mmCIF file of C-alpha atoms and ligand atoms in Angstrom:
data_model
loop_
_atom_site.group_PDB
_atom_site.id
_atom_site.type_symbol
_atom_site.label_atom_id
_atom_site.label_comp_id
_atom_site.label_asym_id
_atom_site.label_seq_id
_atom_site.Cartn_x
_atom_site.Cartn_y
_atom_site.Cartn_z
ATOM 1 C CA MET H 1 -18.888 5.079 9.326
ATOM 2 C CA LYS H 2 -16.177 2.936 10.596
ATOM 3 C CA ALA H 3 -12.679 4.170 11.026
ATOM 4 C CA ALA H 4 -9.299 2.952 12.937
ATOM 5 C CA VAL H 5 -9.176 5.815 15.437
ATOM 6 C CA LEU H 6 -6.460 7.004 17.943
ATOM 7 C CA HIS H 7 -7.268 8.586 21.202
ATOM 8 C CA GLY H 8 -3.685 9.054 22.939
ATOM 9 C CA ILE H 9 -0.464 8.782 22.639
ATOM 10 C CA ASN H 10 0.851 4.870 22.409
ATOM 11 C CA GLN H 11 -2.882 3.937 22.454
ATOM 12 C CA PRO H 12 -3.948 1.620 20.499
ATOM 13 C CA PHE H 13 -5.558 1.981 17.164
ATOM 14 C CA VAL H 14 -9.187 1.140 18.195
ATOM 15 C CA PHE H 15 -12.009 0.096 15.441
ATOM 16 C CA GLN H 16 -14.964 1.506 16.268
ATOM 17 C CA ASP H 17 -17.615 4.226 14.775
ATOM 18 C CA PHE H 18 -16.669 7.318 14.066
ATOM 19 C CA GLU H 19 -18.490 10.866 13.094
ATOM 20 C CA ASN H 20 -18.615 11.070 8.477
ATOM 21 C CA PRO H 21 -16.681 13.517 6.884
ATOM 22 C CA ILE H 22 -19.244 16.102 6.030
ATOM 23 C CA VAL H 23 -17.816 18.096 2.307
ATOM 24 C CA GLY H 24 -17.057 21.088 1.897
ATOM 25 C CA GLU H 25 -17.856 22.956 -1.361
ATOM 26 C CA ASP H 26 -14.207 22.343 -3.312
ATOM 27 C CA GLU H 27 -13.736 19.092 -1.343
ATOM 28 C CA TYR H 28 -15.185 15.474 -2.574
ATOM 29 C CA LEU H 29 -16.239 12.628 -0.663
ATOM 30 C CA VAL H 30 -14.461 9.384 -1.603
ATOM 31 C CA GLN H 31 -15.370 6.147 -0.405
ATOM 32 C CA ILE H 32 -12.095 4.487 0.249
ATOM 33 C CA LYS H 33 -11.527 0.300 -0.731
ATOM 34 C CA HIS H 34 -7.768 0.347 0.203
ATOM 35 C CA ALA H 35 -5.246 2.475 2.857
ATOM 36 C CA ALA H 36 -1.670 1.674 3.528
ATOM 37 C CA LEU H 37 0.198 2.701 6.523
ATOM 38 C CA ASN H 38 3.603 4.745 6.232
ATOM 39 C CA HIS H 39 5.780 5.171 9.219
ATOM 40 C CA ARG H 40 4.315 8.257 9.942
ATOM 41 C CA ASP H 41 0.735 6.618 11.635
ATOM 42 C CA VAL H 42 3.343 4.953 13.927
ATOM 43 C CA TRP H 43 5.514 7.883 14.925
ATOM 44 C CA ILE H 44 2.130 9.594 15.905
ATOM 45 C CA GLN H 45 0.501 6.639 17.868
ATOM 46 C CA LYS H 46 4.191 7.235 19.540
ATOM 47 C CA GLY H 47 3.542 10.839 19.952
ATOM 48 C CA GLN H 48 6.921 11.202 18.455
ATOM 49 C CA TYR H 49 5.110 14.197 15.652
ATOM 50 C CA ALA H 50 4.585 17.982 15.999
ATOM 51 C CA GLY H 51 1.228 19.180 15.794
ATOM 52 C CA LEU H 52 -0.345 15.736 17.456
ATOM 53 C CA THR H 53 -4.529 15.928 18.156
ATOM 54 C CA PHE H 54 -6.383 13.073 19.862
ATOM 55 C CA PRO H 55 -8.896 11.617 18.642
ATOM 56 C CA ILE H 56 -7.603 11.186 14.938
ATOM 57 C CA VAL H 57 -8.051 8.999 12.094
ATOM 58 C CA CYS H 58 -4.488 8.659 10.849
ATOM 59 C CA GLY H 59 -3.727 7.136 7.030
ATOM 60 C CA SER H 60 -2.472 9.568 4.361
ATOM 61 C CA ASP H 61 -2.911 6.539 1.447
ATOM 62 C CA GLY H 62 -5.420 5.764 0.252
ATOM 63 C CA CYS H 63 -7.806 4.154 -3.028
ATOM 64 C CA GLY H 64 -11.517 4.489 -3.434
ATOM 65 C CA THR H 65 -14.784 5.854 -5.394
ATOM 66 C CA ILE H 66 -15.744 9.317 -5.110
ATOM 67 C CA VAL H 67 -19.134 8.946 -3.657
ATOM 68 C CA SER H 68 -20.545 12.680 -3.946
ATOM 69 C CA GLY H 69 -18.751 16.624 -3.878
ATOM 70 C CA GLY H 70 -19.460 20.227 -2.587
ATOM 71 C CA SER H 71 -21.338 22.556 -4.942
ATOM 72 C CA GLU H 72 -17.598 24.592 -6.818
ATOM 73 C CA THR H 73 -16.709 20.192 -7.319
ATOM 74 C CA ASN H 74 -17.140 18.556 -10.697
ATOM 75 C CA LYS H 75 -19.686 15.963 -11.022
ATOM 76 C CA ASP H 76 -18.144 14.480 -13.538
ATOM 77 C CA TRP H 77 -15.933 12.319 -11.049
ATOM 78 C CA VAL H 78 -18.831 11.680 -9.182
ATOM 79 C CA GLY H 79 -18.121 7.483 -9.507
ATOM 80 C CA LYS H 80 -14.222 7.819 -10.614
ATOM 81 C CA GLU H 81 -12.085 5.660 -8.782
ATOM 82 C CA VAL H 82 -9.205 7.561 -7.596
ATOM 83 C CA ILE H 83 -6.288 7.754 -5.682
ATOM 84 C CA ILE H 84 -6.095 10.836 -2.985
ATOM 85 C CA ASN H 85 -2.135 12.973 -3.255
ATOM 86 C CA PRO H 86 -2.002 13.689 0.798
ATOM 87 C CA SER H 87 0.401 16.832 0.563
ATOM 88 C CA LEU H 88 -1.656 19.519 1.834
ATOM 89 C CA ASN H 89 -1.405 23.105 1.003
ATOM 90 C CA TRP H 90 1.974 22.277 -0.994
ATOM 91 C CA GLY H 91 1.244 26.145 -2.113
ATOM 92 C CA GLU H 92 3.205 28.162 -5.070
ATOM 93 C CA ASN H 93 7.188 27.704 -4.607
ATOM 94 C CA PRO H 94 8.155 24.044 -5.981
ATOM 95 C CA ARG H 95 11.446 24.732 -4.086
ATOM 96 C CA VAL H 96 9.832 24.293 -0.675
ATOM 97 C CA GLN H 97 6.482 24.119 0.735
ATOM 98 C CA ASN H 98 4.334 26.733 2.337
ATOM 99 C CA LYS H 99 4.355 26.986 6.798
ATOM 100 C CA ASP H 100 0.194 25.822 6.266
ATOM 101 C CA TYR H 101 1.669 22.595 4.847
ATOM 102 C CA VAL H 102 -0.022 19.314 6.268
ATOM 103 C CA ILE H 103 0.152 15.501 5.487
ATOM 104 C CA LEU H 104 -3.838 13.780 5.026
ATOM 105 C CA GLY H 105 -3.906 11.925 8.810
ATOM 106 C CA LEU H 106 -3.030 14.942 11.024
ATOM 107 C CA PRO H 107 -3.940 17.166 11.829
ATOM 108 C CA HIS H 108 -7.232 16.013 8.622
ATOM 109 C CA HIS H 109 -8.793 13.011 9.600
ATOM 110 C CA GLY H 110 -7.784 10.674 7.082
ATOM 111 C CA THR H 111 -7.928 7.051 5.092
ATOM 112 C CA PHE H 112 -8.116 4.498 7.837
ATOM 113 C CA ALA H 113 -11.901 5.254 7.361
ATOM 114 C CA GLU H 114 -14.905 3.834 5.476
ATOM 115 C CA TYR H 115 -15.118 7.948 4.385
ATOM 116 C CA VAL H 116 -12.604 10.553 3.590
ATOM 117 C CA LYS H 117 -13.446 14.149 2.536
ATOM 118 C CA ILE H 118 -10.333 15.624 0.008
ATOM 119 C CA LYS H 119 -9.425 18.550 -1.730
ATOM 120 C CA ALA H 120 -10.678 18.160 -5.096
ATOM 121 C CA ASP H 121 -7.183 18.987 -7.192
ATOM 122 C CA LEU H 122 -5.641 16.123 -5.080
ATOM 123 C CA VAL H 123 -7.683 13.410 -6.368
ATOM 124 C CA TYR H 124 -6.123 11.564 -9.451
ATOM 125 C CA LYS H 125 -7.808 9.024 -11.691
ATOM 126 C CA LYS H 126 -6.320 5.364 -10.240
ATOM 127 C CA PRO H 127 -3.614 4.251 -12.879
ATOM 128 C CA ALA H 128 -5.563 1.333 -14.721
ATOM 129 C CA HIS H 129 -2.440 -1.036 -14.585
ATOM 130 C CA LEU H 130 -2.991 -1.047 -11.022
ATOM 131 C CA SER H 131 -5.624 -3.111 -8.736
ATOM 132 C CA SER H 132 -6.961 -0.759 -5.720
ATOM 133 C CA GLU H 133 -4.771 -2.072 -3.383
ATOM 134 C CA SER H 134 -1.334 -1.934 -5.211
ATOM 135 C CA ALA H 135 -3.001 1.759 -5.915
ATOM 136 C CA ALA H 136 -3.220 2.472 -2.541
ATOM 137 C CA ALA H 137 0.539 2.169 -1.727
ATOM 138 C CA LEU H 138 1.450 4.130 -4.455
ATOM 139 C CA PRO H 139 0.471 7.985 -2.630
ATOM 140 C CA LEU H 140 3.281 8.904 0.412
ATOM 141 C CA ALA H 141 5.663 6.588 -0.341
ATOM 142 C CA GLY H 142 5.589 7.106 -3.931
ATOM 143 C CA LEU H 143 6.051 11.282 -3.967
ATOM 144 C CA THR H 144 8.544 11.379 -1.657
ATOM 145 C CA ALA H 145 10.811 8.507 -2.906
ATOM 146 C CA TRP H 146 9.990 10.239 -6.641
ATOM 147 C CA ARG H 147 11.345 14.546 -5.155
ATOM 148 C CA ALA H 148 14.042 12.437 -3.617
ATOM 149 C CA LEU H 149 15.316 10.626 -6.537
ATOM 150 C CA MET H 150 13.821 12.480 -9.154
ATOM 151 C CA GLY H 151 13.526 16.351 -8.088
ATOM 152 C CA ARG H 152 16.232 16.542 -5.396
ATOM 153 C CA ALA H 153 18.938 14.519 -6.372
ATOM 154 C CA LYS H 154 18.310 14.881 -10.467
ATOM 155 C CA ALA H 155 19.451 10.519 -10.861
ATOM 156 C CA LYS H 156 20.141 9.915 -14.401
ATOM 157 C CA SER H 157 19.971 7.134 -16.901
ATOM 158 C CA GLY H 158 22.940 4.954 -16.578
ATOM 159 C CA GLU H 159 23.866 6.946 -12.949
ATOM 160 C CA THR H 160 24.888 4.650 -9.823
ATOM 161 C CA VAL H 161 22.317 4.831 -7.524
ATOM 162 C CA LEU H 162 22.436 2.987 -3.625
ATOM 163 C CA VAL H 163 18.787 2.662 -1.987
ATOM 164 C CA THR H 164 18.937 2.036 1.871
ATOM 165 C CA GLY H 165 16.986 -0.087 3.669
ATOM 166 C CA ILE H 166 15.115 -1.561 1.081
ATOM 167 C CA GLY H 167 12.451 -3.252 2.953
ATOM 168 C CA GLY H 168 10.844 0.393 3.714
ATOM 169 C CA GLY H 169 8.022 1.579 1.651
ATOM 170 C CA VAL H 170 9.726 4.733 0.057
ATOM 171 C CA ALA H 171 13.085 2.636 -0.141
ATOM 172 C CA LEU H 172 11.646 0.380 -2.620
ATOM 173 C CA PHE H 173 9.451 2.991 -4.381
ATOM 174 C CA ALA H 174 13.166 4.701 -4.757
ATOM 175 C CA ALA H 175 15.009 1.690 -6.330
ATOM 176 C CA GLN H 176 11.907 0.767 -8.306
ATOM 177 C CA PHE H 177 12.110 4.399 -9.810
ATOM 178 C CA ALA H 178 15.347 4.182 -10.335
ATOM 179 C CA LYS H 179 15.468 1.048 -12.078
ATOM 180 C CA ALA H 180 13.021 1.976 -14.714
ATOM 181 C CA ASN H 181 14.997 5.569 -15.228
ATOM 182 C CA GLY H 182 18.127 3.142 -16.768
ATOM 183 C CA CYS H 183 20.336 3.592 -12.844
ATOM 184 C CA LYS H 184 22.228 0.999 -12.039
ATOM 185 C CA VAL H 185 20.969 0.164 -8.231
ATOM 186 C CA PHE H 186 22.405 -0.812 -5.386
ATOM 187 C CA VAL H 187 20.480 -1.058 -2.131
ATOM 188 C CA SER H 188 21.025 -2.064 1.280
ATOM 189 C CA SER H 189 18.855 -3.710 4.260
ATOM 190 C CA GLY H 190 19.291 -5.421 8.042
ATOM 191 C CA SER H 191 18.022 -8.461 6.369
ATOM 192 C CA ASP H 192 19.404 -10.916 4.212
ATOM 193 C CA GLU H 193 15.788 -12.421 3.338
ATOM 194 C CA LYS H 194 14.937 -8.778 2.331
ATOM 195 C CA LEU H 195 18.383 -8.799 0.171
ATOM 196 C CA ALA H 196 17.470 -12.003 -0.714
ATOM 197 C CA THR H 197 14.034 -11.224 -2.251
ATOM 198 C CA ALA H 198 15.757 -7.316 -3.485
ATOM 199 C CA LYS H 199 17.933 -9.455 -5.745
ATOM 200 C CA GLN H 200 14.783 -11.470 -7.637
ATOM 201 C CA LEU H 201 13.400 -8.137 -7.929
ATOM 202 C CA GLY H 202 16.677 -7.675 -10.058
ATOM 203 C CA PHE H 203 18.629 -4.461 -8.322
ATOM 204 C CA ASP H 204 21.970 -5.011 -8.975
ATOM 205 C CA GLY H 205 24.531 -4.968 -6.401
ATOM 206 C CA ILE H 206 23.466 -5.719 -2.150
ATOM 207 C CA ALA H 207 24.588 -5.280 1.123
ATOM 208 C CA ASN H 208 23.803 -6.065 4.348
ATOM 209 C CA TYR H 209 23.761 -2.767 6.695
ATOM 210 C CA LYS H 210 24.335 -4.977 10.218
ATOM 211 C CA THR H 211 27.240 -6.594 8.562
ATOM 212 C CA GLN H 212 31.039 -5.099 9.839
ATOM 213 C CA ASP H 213 32.809 -2.606 6.925
ATOM 214 C CA TRP H 214 29.654 -3.328 4.711
ATOM 215 C CA HIS H 215 30.325 -0.105 2.660
ATOM 216 C CA LYS H 216 33.904 -1.083 2.257
ATOM 217 C CA ALA H 217 33.008 -3.836 0.486
ATOM 218 C CA LEU H 218 29.929 -2.239 -1.091
ATOM 219 C CA ALA H 219 32.431 0.639 -2.616
ATOM 220 C CA LYS H 220 34.479 -1.818 -4.323
ATOM 221 C CA GLU H 221 31.975 -3.792 -6.092
ATOM 222 C CA SER H 222 30.315 -0.163 -7.454
ATOM 223 C CA GLY H 223 33.023 1.962 -7.537
ATOM 224 C CA GLY H 224 31.696 4.246 -5.292
ATOM 225 C CA PHE H 225 27.442 6.456 -6.019
ATOM 226 C CA ASP H 226 26.621 8.535 -8.619
ATOM 227 C CA VAL H 227 22.975 9.054 -6.100
ATOM 228 C CA ILE H 228 22.315 8.008 -2.787
ATOM 229 C CA VAL H 229 18.803 8.133 -1.369
ATOM 230 C CA ASP H 230 18.429 7.319 2.314
ATOM 231 C CA GLY H 231 15.684 7.603 4.763
ATOM 232 C CA ALA H 232 17.939 6.240 7.943
ATOM 233 C CA GLY H 233 20.436 8.308 9.167
ATOM 234 C CA GLY H 234 22.322 8.425 11.788
ATOM 235 C CA ALA H 235 25.647 6.877 12.660
ATOM 236 C CA ASP H 236 26.068 4.781 9.784
ATOM 237 C CA PHE H 237 25.597 8.008 7.507
ATOM 238 C CA SER H 238 29.200 8.820 7.642
ATOM 239 C CA LYS H 239 29.160 5.760 5.713
ATOM 240 C CA LEU H 240 27.113 7.128 2.832
ATOM 241 C CA ILE H 241 29.232 10.078 2.674
ATOM 242 C CA ASP H 242 32.658 7.582 1.756
ATOM 243 C CA LEU H 243 30.251 5.365 -0.613
ATOM 244 C CA ALA H 244 29.361 9.148 -2.887
ATOM 245 C CA LYS H 245 31.810 9.644 -5.895
ATOM 246 C CA PRO H 246 33.566 12.769 -6.413
ATOM 247 C CA GLY H 247 30.508 15.233 -7.098
ATOM 248 C CA GLY H 248 27.834 13.243 -5.705
ATOM 249 C CA ARG H 249 24.387 13.750 -4.574
ATOM 250 C CA ILE H 250 22.611 12.659 -1.273
ATOM 251 C CA ALA H 251 19.368 12.646 -0.541
ATOM 252 C CA ILE H 252 17.623 12.892 2.898
ATOM 253 C CA TYR H 253 13.740 11.912 3.695
ATOM 254 C CA GLY H 254 14.202 10.635 6.678
ATOM 255 C CA ALA H 255 16.010 9.483 10.385
ATOM 256 C CA THR H 256 14.652 6.232 10.741
ATOM 257 C CA ALA H 257 18.229 5.103 12.785
ATOM 258 C CA GLY H 258 18.451 8.596 14.406
ATOM 259 C CA ASN H 259 20.404 12.096 14.190
ATOM 260 C CA LEU H 260 23.006 12.239 11.916
ATOM 261 C CA ASN H 261 26.859 11.322 11.673
ATOM 262 C CA ILE H 262 28.754 13.210 9.218
ATOM 263 C CA GLY H 263 32.237 12.044 10.034
ATOM 264 C CA VAL H 264 34.682 14.185 8.878
ATOM 265 C CA PRO H 265 33.444 17.349 7.160
ATOM 266 C CA ALA H 266 36.443 17.327 4.523
ATOM 267 C CA LYS H 267 34.673 14.745 2.865
ATOM 268 C CA ILE H 268 31.711 16.992 2.016
ATOM 269 C CA PHE H 269 33.802 19.325 0.947
ATOM 270 C CA TRP H 270 36.736 18.000 -0.693
ATOM 271 C CA LYS H 271 34.708 15.475 -3.062
ATOM 272 C CA GLN H 272 32.011 18.706 -3.891
ATOM 273 C CA LEU H 273 28.793 16.556 -2.126
ATOM 274 C CA ASP H 274 25.476 17.500 -2.487
ATOM 275 C CA ILE H 275 23.541 16.883 1.100
ATOM 276 C CA LEU H 276 19.353 17.148 -0.110
ATOM 277 C CA GLY H 277 17.105 17.209 2.498
ATOM 278 C CA SER H 278 13.739 16.328 0.845
ATOM 279 C CA THR H 279 9.597 16.000 2.006
ATOM 280 C CA MET H 280 7.019 14.641 -0.276
ATOM 281 C CA GLY H 281 6.439 16.913 -2.947
ATOM 282 C CA THR H 282 4.293 19.319 -4.976
ATOM 283 C CA ASN H 283 1.101 18.719 -7.495
ATOM 284 C CA GLU H 284 3.156 18.585 -10.394
ATOM 285 C CA GLU H 285 5.858 15.949 -9.089
ATOM 286 C CA PHE H 286 2.945 13.723 -8.101
ATOM 287 C CA SER H 287 1.633 14.103 -11.744
ATOM 288 C CA ASP H 288 4.930 13.307 -12.906
ATOM 289 C CA MET H 289 5.008 10.075 -10.308
ATOM 290 C CA LEU H 290 1.495 8.766 -11.413
ATOM 291 C CA GLN H 291 2.801 8.853 -15.511
ATOM 292 C CA PHE H 292 6.513 7.218 -14.686
ATOM 293 C CA VAL H 293 4.390 4.732 -13.001
ATOM 294 C CA SER H 294 1.991 4.830 -15.688
ATOM 295 C CA THR H 295 3.871 4.829 -18.475
ATOM 296 C CA HIS H 296 6.563 2.087 -16.860
ATOM 297 C CA LYS H 297 3.279 -0.077 -15.637
ATOM 298 C CA LEU H 298 5.264 -0.400 -12.608
ATOM 299 C CA VAL H 299 3.381 -2.296 -9.640
ATOM 300 C CA PRO H 300 4.028 -0.922 -5.728
ATOM 301 C CA THR H 301 5.250 -4.001 -3.439
ATOM 302 C CA VAL H 302 2.457 -5.345 -1.239
ATOM 303 C CA SER H 303 3.470 -6.439 2.362
ATOM 304 C CA LYS H 304 1.102 -7.433 3.558
ATOM 305 C CA VAL H 305 -2.559 -6.582 3.465
ATOM 306 C CA PHE H 306 -4.579 -6.207 6.829
ATOM 307 C CA GLY H 307 -8.343 -5.904 7.487
ATOM 308 C CA LEU H 308 -9.784 -2.137 9.069
ATOM 309 C CA ASN H 309 -10.131 -3.791 12.070
ATOM 310 C CA GLN H 310 -6.464 -4.898 12.406
ATOM 311 C CA CYS H 311 -5.102 -1.374 11.906
ATOM 312 C CA GLU H 312 -3.315 -2.215 15.570
ATOM 313 C CA VAL H 313 -1.607 -5.306 14.500
ATOM 314 C CA ALA H 314 -0.851 -3.451 11.196
ATOM 315 C CA ALA H 315 0.529 -0.946 12.937
ATOM 316 C CA ARG H 316 2.804 -3.170 15.092
ATOM 317 C CA PHE H 317 3.611 -5.222 11.630
ATOM 318 C CA MET H 318 5.789 -2.109 10.643
ATOM 319 C CA ASP H 319 6.995 -0.788 14.422
ATOM 320 C CA GLU H 320 9.064 -4.688 14.001
ATOM 321 C CA GLY H 321 10.091 -3.832 10.496
ATOM 322 C CA LYS H 322 8.754 -7.028 9.347
ATOM 323 C CA GLN H 323 7.423 -5.401 6.460
ATOM 324 C CA PHE H 324 8.674 -5.777 2.693
ATOM 325 C CA GLY H 325 7.048 -2.712 0.938
ATOM 326 C CA LYS H 326 3.715 -1.703 1.505
ATOM 327 C CA ILE H 327 1.360 -2.731 4.443
ATOM 328 C CA ILE H 328 -2.702 -2.163 3.241
ATOM 329 C CA LEU H 329 -5.676 -1.765 4.790
ATOM 330 C CA GLU H 330 -8.630 -3.283 3.183
ATOM 331 C CA ILE H 331 -11.588 -1.437 3.921
ATOM 332 C CA ASN H 332 -14.712 -1.864 1.544
HETATM 333 N N1 NAP J 1 10.479 12.901 4.025
HETATM 334 C C1 NAP J 1 9.197 12.983 4.616
HETATM 335 O O1 NAP J 1 8.327 13.427 3.337
HETATM 336 C C2 NAP J 1 8.702 11.143 4.239
HETATM 337 C C3 NAP J 1 8.068 10.532 3.833
HETATM 338 C C4 NAP J 1 7.935 9.401 3.853
HETATM 339 C C5 NAP J 1 8.849 8.694 5.018
HETATM 340 N N2 NAP J 1 9.296 9.534 6.076
HETATM 341 C C6 NAP J 1 10.560 9.100 6.984
HETATM 342 O O2 NAP J 1 11.075 7.768 6.362
HETATM 343 C C7 NAP J 1 11.146 6.861 7.292
HETATM 344 C C8 NAP J 1 10.849 5.673 6.456
HETATM 345 O O3 NAP J 1 9.415 5.732 6.013
HETATM 346 P P1 NAP J 1 8.819 4.655 5.649
HETATM 347 O O4 NAP J 1 6.936 4.636 5.538
HETATM 348 O O5 NAP J 1 9.633 4.098 4.398
HETATM 349 O O6 NAP J 1 9.150 3.490 6.724
HETATM 350 P P2 NAP J 1 9.184 1.885 6.598
HETATM 351 O O7 NAP J 1 8.305 1.372 5.740
HETATM 352 O O8 NAP J 1 8.678 1.710 8.203
HETATM 353 O O9 NAP J 1 10.410 1.640 6.399
HETATM 354 C C9 NAP J 1 11.605 1.651 7.462
HETATM 355 C C10 NAP J 1 12.746 1.185 6.993
HETATM 356 O O10 NAP J 1 14.028 1.769 7.403
HETATM 357 C C11 NAP J 1 15.362 0.756 7.088
HETATM 358 N N3 NAP J 1 16.190 0.962 8.440
HETATM 359 C C12 NAP J 1 15.734 0.851 9.788
HETATM 360 N N4 NAP J 1 16.925 0.948 10.037
HETATM 361 C C13 NAP J 1 18.056 1.319 9.032
HETATM 362 C C14 NAP J 1 19.308 1.616 9.568
HETATM 363 N N5 NAP J 1 19.887 1.791 10.574
HETATM 364 N N6 NAP J 1 19.980 1.709 7.638
HETATM 365 C C15 NAP J 1 18.801 1.967 6.550
HETATM 366 N N7 NAP J 1 18.003 1.472 6.664
HETATM 367 C C16 NAP J 1 17.244 1.258 8.114
HETATM 368 C C17 NAP J 1 14.412 -0.560 7.371
HETATM 369 O O11 NAP J 1 14.828 -1.082 6.364
HETATM 370 P P3 NAP J 1 15.668 -2.808 6.068
HETATM 371 O O12 NAP J 1 13.975 -3.672 7.099
HETATM 372 O O13 NAP J 1 15.455 -2.975 4.942
HETATM 373 O O14 NAP J 1 16.674 -2.999 7.061
HETATM 374 C C18 NAP J 1 12.975 -0.072 7.344
HETATM 375 O O15 NAP J 1 12.425 -1.283 6.455
HETATM 376 C C19 NAP J 1 10.483 6.629 8.572
HETATM 377 O O16 NAP J 1 11.533 7.558 9.303
HETATM 378 C C20 NAP J 1 9.510 8.028 7.879
HETATM 379 O O17 NAP J 1 9.539 8.781 9.334
HETATM 380 C C21 NAP J 1 9.558 11.077 5.766
#
């Protein structure tokens, strides 16, 4: 089969022939039509991810058709168009993942290829209202946003929510889900162009985190936030603590901007804030997220579509932060 393969740290994705996956008894073989990039793929390429192994076919997101299955699988699923839950071996405890938990695309070969093998309980019917291209955008980022916003921060209708770095894949889902959940949604970005696009999408307020004291005007305009969903961390984290209302919840799923500056600890305890870590989610949360997307007929924002042979160009596009939403690879 054709695949985009990484052979080492800081090496480009190489479009090449690669061995076909051989399915186990409880696995399906899925012919991938579209895959999507996540920042994880770029971290892996840069060697900034745990458990590196090469050569590796990255890619956690995919939409495609089941072409065959092992002896323990339900053959009625052969021919069905599915999306893949990349959250492998979560385990029994909804509170936290198993210690052998991994994400599809490292250490197991992922979706930047014509075929991928996947455990039978991790395939879900593609939401009927979505094209293959937009369905491929959903899994990893949608699941991460869902658990952070709904599972951990427990955002409720009528609450005021801030989502940072709206250009990001996870961030856009979090903002979309919050809006559909009846929240008042503000978003930040380092790009005025992305903020203008966000305004057109119907979000309630915007702020450019590259302007000085951006949080002060935002605090006035919003009245503070019940919930903040953040994938950046870094020096500005203390501003998020300032922006949170007393009793507020801040869910953190990433650290694109580096280590957290928490500022004055008293602001956290005096305001009774919940600072919540969140990673991916359970199979049940994946199902709930898909149900929510189908009920509200939500359509993921696709930033740009590349061919599988352009995977390296797509990775650089993400690395330079040019995207607004998800970057897709068209495979078959
Ligand atoms: N814990 C998990 O399970 C999990 C799952 C998915 C992702 N992540 C992590 O979450 C982060 C985002 O992932 P992604 O796939 O959504 O990445 P992405 O699509 O590449 O988005 C990254 C976004 O970060 C924003 N950003 C950069 N610097 C910022 C800053 N100083 N303040 C606020 N926002 C800033 C940018 O938004 P603007 O362009 O709008 O400025 C950029 O679009 C990555 O670090 C990733 O590794 C974790």
